[in-house]
Amino acid sequence: MSINMNPFIVSGKIPAAYFCDREEEARQLLMSLTNQLNVVLTSARRMGKTSLVDFVFDKPELAENYITITIDILHTTTFREFIYAFGTAVFKKVASRSAKMRRLFALTLKSLSASFGYDPIQNTPTFDIKLGDITQPDYTVEEIFAFLEQADKRCLVVIDEFQQITKYPEKNVEAILRSHIQRMQNANFVFAGSQRRLMEEMFFSSHRPFYQSSKSVRLEPIPPDVYAAFVLHHFHQAGKDIEPEAIQKVYDTFKGVTLYLQRIMKDAFAITPKGETCTLEAVAQLSEAFVMENDTRIREQLAYITESQKELLYAIYEERQVSSITSAAFTKKHRLKSPSATQSAALRLLEDDLITRKEKVYSLSDPLLELWMDRRTM
């Protein structure tokens, strides 16, 4: 039984046939990694960083010659949690390759040796470490890096949402990781992050440990004409059609954010019968439904910010873009408490990725949030 594939994929790995553009970014990433350079990969959220990395890692040049490891640390809040995620990923992708590598892993991670499990059938150790077993974080992370140096193939390690390490209570995490990474001869790293302000401070400020340590690759929205051609191609290939104005409307509504474009086009493709055309009206209805689908999530997100943060969020929303959030005019117009309170609120909203700052101009980070607020103020 054959399955009709919806070409607009919003989760998991994207087959090459359904991957849209990113040719230049993929070329830069592939060239950097095959030339033993570390890379800092930044973009707004939902632009497709993870999909790009997966796409490049599937290239024969990498898939056949390297061990690829991906660690998402967005959920981590301490250095110990980072080490647990790091160690687990290294065990699964490197140590599990053979009994020899598993034994080497256990021998190298001496700080955890008493906590390893054992598989009597395979006669090898198993990695069933608990977070509480990591009692000497500095030693354990050093041992994980030492094991990577002994891997039987060169390793490529992606640390997703890398800016999270700046939020750990431990104050020297950047310096510790930098000291190990700069000595690595058998691995290269991709530091991916969506909070661009934090990532730029980490990698482009001269007083930070990771300053000028990596090649920068930045994802911007896919050009509208390129995305429109991609959409039309897949609709036509399935014997369907879509109005060009409908594609442009979705692109403008969601400001080129890849995940949102793909989601609306996925729904549009699904509701359009073969031989028929998806209209501007149809995608407008799908966009409205998508906003309402996220209503509860957005309400819950806003429930965790303070009143002063909400006041600033709505003030920036009303202006759409603003450069002088601490000016007397802005403070008076939006009846904010004070410039200092505004500055404090802005820092929290930036950390929570509710607002973004680009070239000293503030705006909402998420076009979906902006659409939701549009409907709240109607």
Short mmCIF file of C-alpha atoms in Angstrom, two decimals:
data_model
loop_
_atom_site.label_atom_id
_atom_site.label_comp_id
_atom_site.label_asym_id
_atom_site.label_seq_id
_atom_site.Cartn_x
_atom_site.Cartn_y
_atom_site.Cartn_z
CA MET A 1 0.00 0.00 0.00
CA SER A 2 1.54 3.32 -1.03
CA ILE A 3 1.19 6.45 1.07
CA ASN A 4 0.70 9.83 -0.55
CA MET A 5 3.42 11.99 1.00
CA ASN A 6 2.53 15.52 2.05
CA PRO A 7 5.62 17.41 0.86
CA PHE A 8 5.42 20.15 3.49
CA ILE A 9 7.18 18.55 6.44
CA VAL A 10 7.05 20.19 9.87
CA SER A 11 8.76 17.63 12.13
CA GLY A 12 11.53 15.07 11.95
CA LYS A 13 14.13 14.78 9.24
CA ILE A 14 13.27 16.28 5.87
CA PRO A 15 14.16 14.13 2.84
CA ALA A 16 16.29 16.00 0.31
CA ALA A 17 13.43 16.03 -2.22
CA TYR A 18 11.29 18.07 0.19
CA PHE A 19 14.02 20.40 1.46
CA CYS A 20 13.58 24.01 0.41
CA ASP A 21 16.62 26.07 -0.61
CA ARG A 22 19.32 26.80 2.03
CA GLU A 23 21.85 25.90 -0.66
CA GLU A 24 24.36 28.55 0.35
CA GLU A 25 24.03 27.91 4.09
CA ALA A 26 24.37 24.15 3.52
CA ARG A 27 27.46 24.74 1.38
CA GLN A 28 29.06 26.92 4.06
CA LEU A 29 28.29 24.46 6.83
CA LEU A 30 29.57 21.46 4.86
CA MET A 31 32.75 23.25 3.77
CA SER A 32 33.48 24.45 7.31
CA LEU A 33 33.04 21.06 8.93
CA THR A 34 35.05 19.17 6.32
CA ASN A 35 37.82 21.75 6.86
CA GLN A 36 37.81 21.18 10.64
CA LEU A 37 36.24 24.51 11.57
CA ASN A 38 33.78 25.03 14.39
CA VAL A 39 30.58 26.86 13.42
CA VAL A 40 28.19 29.16 15.24
CA LEU A 41 24.78 28.79 13.59
CA THR A 42 22.20 31.43 14.50
CA SER A 43 18.68 32.34 13.49
CA ALA A 44 15.36 33.24 14.98
CA ARG A 45 13.42 30.26 16.29
CA ARG A 46 11.50 28.09 13.85
CA MET A 47 13.73 29.02 10.90
CA GLY A 48 15.02 25.49 10.40
CA LYS A 49 18.47 25.27 12.06
CA THR A 50 17.99 21.65 13.13
CA SER A 51 16.63 20.64 9.73
CA LEU A 52 19.61 22.28 8.01
CA VAL A 53 22.08 20.42 10.22
CA ASP A 54 20.30 17.10 9.63
CA PHE A 55 20.28 17.79 5.88
CA VAL A 56 24.03 18.48 5.83
CA PHE A 57 24.84 15.53 8.12
CA ASP A 58 23.12 13.22 5.62
CA LYS A 59 25.52 14.31 2.87
CA PRO A 60 27.82 11.39 1.90
CA GLU A 61 30.92 13.46 2.72
CA LEU A 62 29.85 13.52 6.36
CA ALA A 63 27.61 10.47 6.77
CA GLU A 64 30.32 8.08 5.56
CA ASN A 65 33.30 9.60 7.35
CA TYR A 66 32.13 11.11 10.64
CA ILE A 67 30.15 10.27 13.76
CA THR A 68 27.46 12.93 14.15
CA ILE A 69 26.10 13.82 17.57
CA THR A 70 23.27 16.26 18.33
CA ILE A 71 22.47 17.54 21.83
CA ASP A 72 19.54 19.86 22.57
CA ILE A 73 20.20 21.68 25.85
CA LEU A 74 17.20 24.04 25.89
CA HIS A 75 15.69 22.05 28.77
CA THR A 76 18.85 22.16 30.91
CA THR A 77 19.21 24.58 33.82
CA THR A 78 22.56 23.58 35.40
CA PHE A 79 26.01 22.43 34.31
CA ARG A 80 25.29 18.98 35.73
CA GLU A 81 22.24 18.69 33.48
CA PHE A 82 24.38 19.72 30.52
CA ILE A 83 26.93 17.03 31.35
CA TYR A 84 24.17 14.43 31.70
CA ALA A 85 22.75 15.33 28.26
CA PHE A 86 26.24 15.46 26.73
CA GLY A 87 27.32 12.14 28.23
CA THR A 88 24.10 10.38 27.23
CA ALA A 89 24.38 11.56 23.62
CA VAL A 90 28.06 10.57 23.38
CA PHE A 91 27.34 7.13 24.79
CA LYS A 92 24.47 6.52 22.35
CA LYS A 93 26.27 7.73 19.23
CA VAL A 94 29.90 6.81 19.95
CA ALA A 95 30.24 4.28 22.76
CA SER A 96 27.38 2.10 21.51
CA ARG A 97 29.19 1.50 18.18
CA SER A 98 31.01 -1.52 19.61
CA ALA A 99 31.76 -3.45 22.80
CA LYS A 100 35.29 -2.08 22.64
CA MET A 101 34.05 1.53 22.59
CA ARG A 102 31.62 0.86 25.45
CA ARG A 103 34.41 -0.55 27.60
CA LEU A 104 36.63 2.40 26.70
CA PHE A 105 33.83 4.78 27.70
CA ALA A 106 33.53 3.12 31.11
CA LEU A 107 37.29 3.14 31.61
CA THR A 108 37.63 6.79 30.60
CA LEU A 109 34.78 8.11 32.74
CA LYS A 110 36.42 7.21 36.03
CA SER A 111 34.37 9.75 37.99
CA LEU A 112 31.24 7.73 37.16
CA SER A 113 32.72 4.22 37.21
CA ALA A 114 30.85 3.19 40.35
CA SER A 115 27.53 4.14 38.76
CA PHE A 116 27.73 2.23 35.44
CA GLY A 117 25.35 -0.63 34.82
CA TYR A 118 26.38 -3.93 33.24
CA ASP A 119 24.96 -6.06 30.45
CA PRO A 120 25.86 -9.70 31.28
CA ILE A 121 24.83 -10.93 27.82
CA GLN A 122 27.03 -8.47 25.90
CA ASN A 123 29.64 -8.42 28.67
CA THR A 124 29.73 -4.63 28.40
CA PRO A 125 28.85 -1.64 30.62
CA THR A 126 25.57 0.22 30.13
CA PHE A 127 25.01 3.94 30.63
CA ASP A 128 22.20 4.22 33.16
CA ILE A 129 23.67 7.13 35.09
CA LYS A 130 21.33 9.33 37.10
CA LEU A 131 21.77 13.08 37.43
CA GLY A 132 22.72 12.65 41.10
CA ASP A 133 25.66 10.44 40.11
CA ILE A 134 27.48 13.44 38.64
CA THR A 135 29.21 14.65 41.79
CA GLN A 136 32.38 16.03 40.15
CA PRO A 137 31.12 17.95 37.10
CA ASP A 138 34.50 19.45 36.11
CA TYR A 139 36.15 16.03 36.06
CA THR A 140 33.26 14.29 34.31
CA VAL A 141 33.07 16.77 31.45
CA GLU A 142 36.85 16.53 30.99
CA GLU A 143 36.50 12.74 30.76
CA ILE A 144 33.75 12.96 28.14
CA PHE A 145 35.95 15.16 25.95
CA ALA A 146 38.86 12.75 26.51
CA PHE A 147 36.69 9.87 25.29
CA LEU A 148 35.70 11.80 22.15
CA GLU A 149 39.40 12.18 21.39
CA GLN A 150 39.66 8.39 21.31
CA ALA A 151 36.61 7.76 19.10
CA ASP A 152 37.27 5.51 16.10
CA LYS A 153 36.01 8.21 13.70
CA ARG A 154 36.14 11.98 13.75
CA CYS A 155 33.11 13.42 15.57
CA LEU A 156 30.83 16.32 14.68
CA VAL A 157 28.93 17.61 17.69
CA VAL A 158 25.94 19.94 17.46
CA ILE A 159 24.93 21.68 20.68
CA ASP A 160 21.49 23.12 20.01
CA GLU A 161 20.30 26.22 21.91
CA PHE A 162 23.87 26.73 23.08
CA GLN A 163 23.04 30.11 24.65
CA GLN A 164 21.37 28.15 27.47
CA ILE A 165 24.75 27.73 29.19
CA THR A 166 24.76 31.47 29.97
CA LYS A 167 21.74 30.92 32.23
CA TYR A 168 23.31 28.25 34.44
CA PRO A 169 24.01 29.26 38.05
CA GLU A 170 27.64 28.20 37.61
CA LYS A 171 29.59 31.20 36.36
CA ASN A 172 32.56 29.60 34.57
CA VAL A 173 30.83 27.18 32.17
CA GLU A 174 31.83 29.09 29.02
CA ALA A 175 35.49 29.10 30.02
CA ILE A 176 35.46 25.40 30.97
CA LEU A 177 33.90 24.29 27.70
CA ARG A 178 36.09 26.59 25.62
CA SER A 179 39.26 25.25 27.26
CA HIS A 180 38.32 21.67 26.32
CA ILE A 181 36.95 22.41 22.85
CA GLN A 182 39.97 24.40 21.70
CA ARG A 183 42.22 21.40 22.41
CA MET A 184 40.08 18.86 20.53
CA GLN A 185 41.77 17.20 17.55
CA ASN A 186 39.17 14.52 16.82
CA ALA A 187 35.97 16.59 16.89
CA ASN A 188 34.40 19.79 15.63
CA PHE A 189 31.39 21.60 16.97
CA VAL A 190 28.32 23.42 15.73
CA PHE A 191 26.98 25.87 18.30
CA ALA A 192 23.38 26.51 17.29
CA GLY A 193 21.26 29.16 18.96
CA SER A 194 18.04 31.08 18.49
CA GLN A 195 18.55 33.88 21.00
CA ARG A 196 20.73 35.95 18.74
CA ARG A 197 21.61 38.64 21.27
CA LEU A 198 23.08 36.09 23.68
CA MET A 199 24.84 34.14 20.92
CA GLU A 200 26.37 37.31 19.48
CA GLU A 201 27.64 38.36 22.90
CA MET A 202 29.18 34.91 23.44
CA PHE A 203 30.99 34.69 20.10
CA PHE A 204 31.57 38.28 19.02
CA SER A 205 32.47 40.07 22.28
CA SER A 206 36.22 40.24 22.82
CA HIS A 207 36.00 39.62 26.57
CA ARG A 208 34.13 36.28 26.25
CA PRO A 209 35.90 32.87 26.09
CA PHE A 210 34.38 31.86 22.72
CA TYR A 211 35.34 35.10 20.97
CA GLN A 212 36.27 34.48 17.31
CA SER A 213 36.46 30.73 17.89
CA SER A 214 33.99 29.73 15.16
CA LYS A 215 32.83 30.56 11.66
CA SER A 216 29.47 32.33 11.65
CA VAL A 217 26.54 31.04 9.58
CA ARG A 218 23.25 32.87 9.95
CA LEU A 219 19.83 31.76 8.71
CA GLU A 220 17.52 34.46 7.41
CA PRO A 221 14.03 33.83 5.97
CA ILE A 222 13.99 31.91 2.68
CA PRO A 223 13.43 34.50 -0.12
CA PRO A 224 9.70 34.72 -0.99
CA ASP A 225 10.18 33.94 -4.68
CA VAL A 226 12.23 30.85 -3.85
CA TYR A 227 9.65 29.59 -1.38
CA ALA A 228 6.78 30.31 -3.82
CA ALA A 229 8.53 28.26 -6.53
CA PHE A 230 8.98 25.41 -4.04
CA VAL A 231 5.28 25.45 -3.11
CA LEU A 232 4.06 25.62 -6.70
CA HIS A 233 6.36 22.78 -7.74
CA HIS A 234 4.97 20.40 -5.14
CA PHE A 235 1.35 21.37 -5.71
CA HIS A 236 1.77 20.90 -9.46
CA GLN A 237 3.60 17.62 -9.01
CA ALA A 238 0.57 16.30 -7.11
CA GLY A 239 -1.86 17.54 -9.78
CA LYS A 240 -3.00 20.44 -7.61
CA ASP A 241 -2.62 24.21 -7.80
CA ILE A 242 -2.48 27.20 -5.48
CA GLU A 243 -2.94 30.90 -6.20
CA PRO A 244 0.39 32.78 -6.12
CA GLU A 245 -1.37 35.49 -4.08
CA ALA A 246 -2.19 32.85 -1.47
CA ILE A 247 1.47 31.90 -1.08
CA GLN A 248 2.49 35.55 -0.77
CA LYS A 249 -0.22 36.17 1.81
CA VAL A 250 1.02 33.32 4.01
CA TYR A 251 4.63 34.46 3.63
CA ASP A 252 3.76 38.04 4.62
CA THR A 253 1.44 36.99 7.46
CA PHE A 254 4.09 34.82 9.11
CA LYS A 255 7.06 36.99 8.08
CA GLY A 256 8.90 34.16 6.37
CA VAL A 257 9.21 31.96 9.48
CA THR A 258 9.88 28.56 7.94
CA LEU A 259 7.96 26.38 10.40
CA TYR A 260 4.80 28.48 10.12
CA LEU A 261 4.98 28.62 6.32
CA GLN A 262 5.35 24.87 6.17
CA ARG A 263 2.48 24.26 8.56
CA ILE A 264 -0.01 26.41 6.64
CA MET A 265 1.10 24.93 3.31
CA LYS A 266 0.86 21.44 4.76
CA ASP A 267 -2.77 22.13 5.69
CA ALA A 268 -3.44 23.84 2.35
CA PHE A 269 -2.05 20.85 0.45
CA ALA A 270 -4.18 18.48 2.55
CA ILE A 271 -7.50 20.27 1.94
CA THR A 272 -6.96 20.84 -1.79
CA PRO A 273 -8.34 17.96 -3.90
CA LYS A 274 -6.42 16.83 -6.95
CA GLY A 275 -7.33 18.97 -9.96
CA GLU A 276 -8.40 21.95 -7.84
CA THR A 277 -6.80 25.21 -6.69
CA CYS A 278 -6.15 26.46 -3.16
CA THR A 279 -7.36 30.05 -2.88
CA LEU A 280 -6.39 33.15 -0.95
CA GLU A 281 -9.55 32.79 1.11
CA ALA A 282 -8.69 29.20 2.02
CA VAL A 283 -5.21 30.04 3.36
CA ALA A 284 -6.63 32.98 5.31
CA GLN A 285 -9.00 30.58 7.06
CA LEU A 286 -6.18 28.12 7.74
CA SER A 287 -4.03 30.91 9.19
CA GLU A 288 -6.85 32.00 11.48
CA ALA A 289 -7.39 28.42 12.63
CA PHE A 290 -3.66 28.07 13.34
CA VAL A 291 -3.66 31.17 15.53
CA MET A 292 -6.63 29.86 17.50
CA GLU A 293 -4.97 26.46 17.83
CA ASN A 294 -2.14 28.17 19.70
CA ASP A 295 -4.38 30.29 21.92
CA THR A 296 -3.90 28.22 25.09
CA ARG A 297 -0.13 27.93 24.63
CA ILE A 298 0.28 31.68 24.21
CA ARG A 299 -1.94 32.45 27.20
CA GLU A 300 0.13 30.12 29.35
CA GLN A 301 3.36 31.69 28.08
CA LEU A 302 2.17 35.18 29.00
CA ALA A 303 0.99 34.00 32.42
CA TYR A 304 4.61 33.65 33.48
CA ILE A 305 5.68 37.26 32.88
CA THR A 306 5.12 40.17 35.25
CA GLU A 307 2.73 43.07 34.81
CA SER A 308 5.56 45.48 33.90
CA GLN A 309 6.85 43.01 31.31
CA LYS A 310 3.36 42.70 29.82
CA GLU A 311 3.06 46.49 29.67
CA LEU A 312 6.31 46.75 27.72
CA LEU A 313 5.37 43.80 25.48
CA TYR A 314 2.09 45.48 24.49
CA ALA A 315 3.83 48.84 24.01
CA ILE A 316 6.31 47.30 21.57
CA TYR A 317 3.44 45.47 19.88
CA GLU A 318 1.57 48.74 19.36
CA GLU A 319 4.64 50.39 17.85
CA ARG A 320 5.60 47.25 15.85
CA GLN A 321 9.21 48.48 15.87
CA VAL A 322 10.80 50.83 18.38
CA SER A 323 14.39 51.92 19.02
CA SER A 324 14.05 54.17 22.08
CA ILE A 325 12.26 52.05 24.65
CA THR A 326 13.72 54.05 27.55
CA SER A 327 12.99 57.49 26.10
CA ALA A 328 10.72 59.88 27.98
CA ALA A 329 8.36 60.06 25.01
CA PHE A 330 7.93 56.26 24.80
CA THR A 331 7.56 55.96 28.58
CA LYS A 332 4.90 58.70 28.69
CA LYS A 333 2.99 57.53 25.61
CA HIS A 334 2.55 54.00 26.93
CA ARG A 335 2.28 54.98 30.60
CA LEU A 336 5.23 52.83 31.64
CA LYS A 337 6.62 53.04 35.17
CA SER A 338 10.13 54.35 34.47
CA PRO A 339 13.04 53.93 32.03
CA SER A 340 14.89 51.72 34.53
CA ALA A 341 11.85 49.47 34.99
CA THR A 342 11.51 49.29 31.20
CA GLN A 343 15.16 48.30 30.81
CA SER A 344 14.76 45.53 33.39
CA ALA A 345 11.57 44.27 31.74
CA ALA A 346 13.23 44.31 28.31
CA LEU A 347 16.09 42.12 29.51
CA ARG A 348 13.64 39.49 30.76
CA LEU A 349 11.55 39.60 27.58
CA LEU A 350 14.72 39.20 25.50
CA GLU A 351 15.78 36.22 27.61
CA ASP A 352 12.35 34.64 27.17
CA ASP A 353 12.52 35.34 23.41
CA LEU A 354 9.25 37.27 23.48
CA ILE A 355 10.95 40.27 21.93
CA THR A 356 14.05 40.59 19.77
CA ARG A 357 16.56 43.37 19.18
CA LYS A 358 18.16 43.82 15.79
CA GLU A 359 20.38 46.81 15.11
CA LYS A 360 19.02 48.46 18.29
CA VAL A 361 15.40 48.11 17.10
CA TYR A 362 13.00 46.13 19.27
CA SER A 363 10.08 44.09 17.94
CA LEU A 364 8.09 40.99 18.84
CA SER A 365 10.05 37.79 18.17
CA ASP A 366 7.14 35.61 17.13
CA PRO A 367 4.75 36.62 14.33
CA LEU A 368 2.25 34.12 15.71
CA LEU A 369 2.17 36.05 18.99
CA GLU A 370 1.66 39.27 17.03
CA LEU A 371 -1.29 37.74 15.15
CA TRP A 372 -2.78 36.52 18.42
CA MET A 373 -2.46 40.02 19.90
CA ASP A 374 -4.08 41.48 16.76
CA ARG A 375 -7.14 39.41 17.45
CA ARG A 376 -7.15 40.31 21.15
CA THR A 377 -7.24 44.03 20.35
CA MET A 378 -9.89 43.88 17.64
#
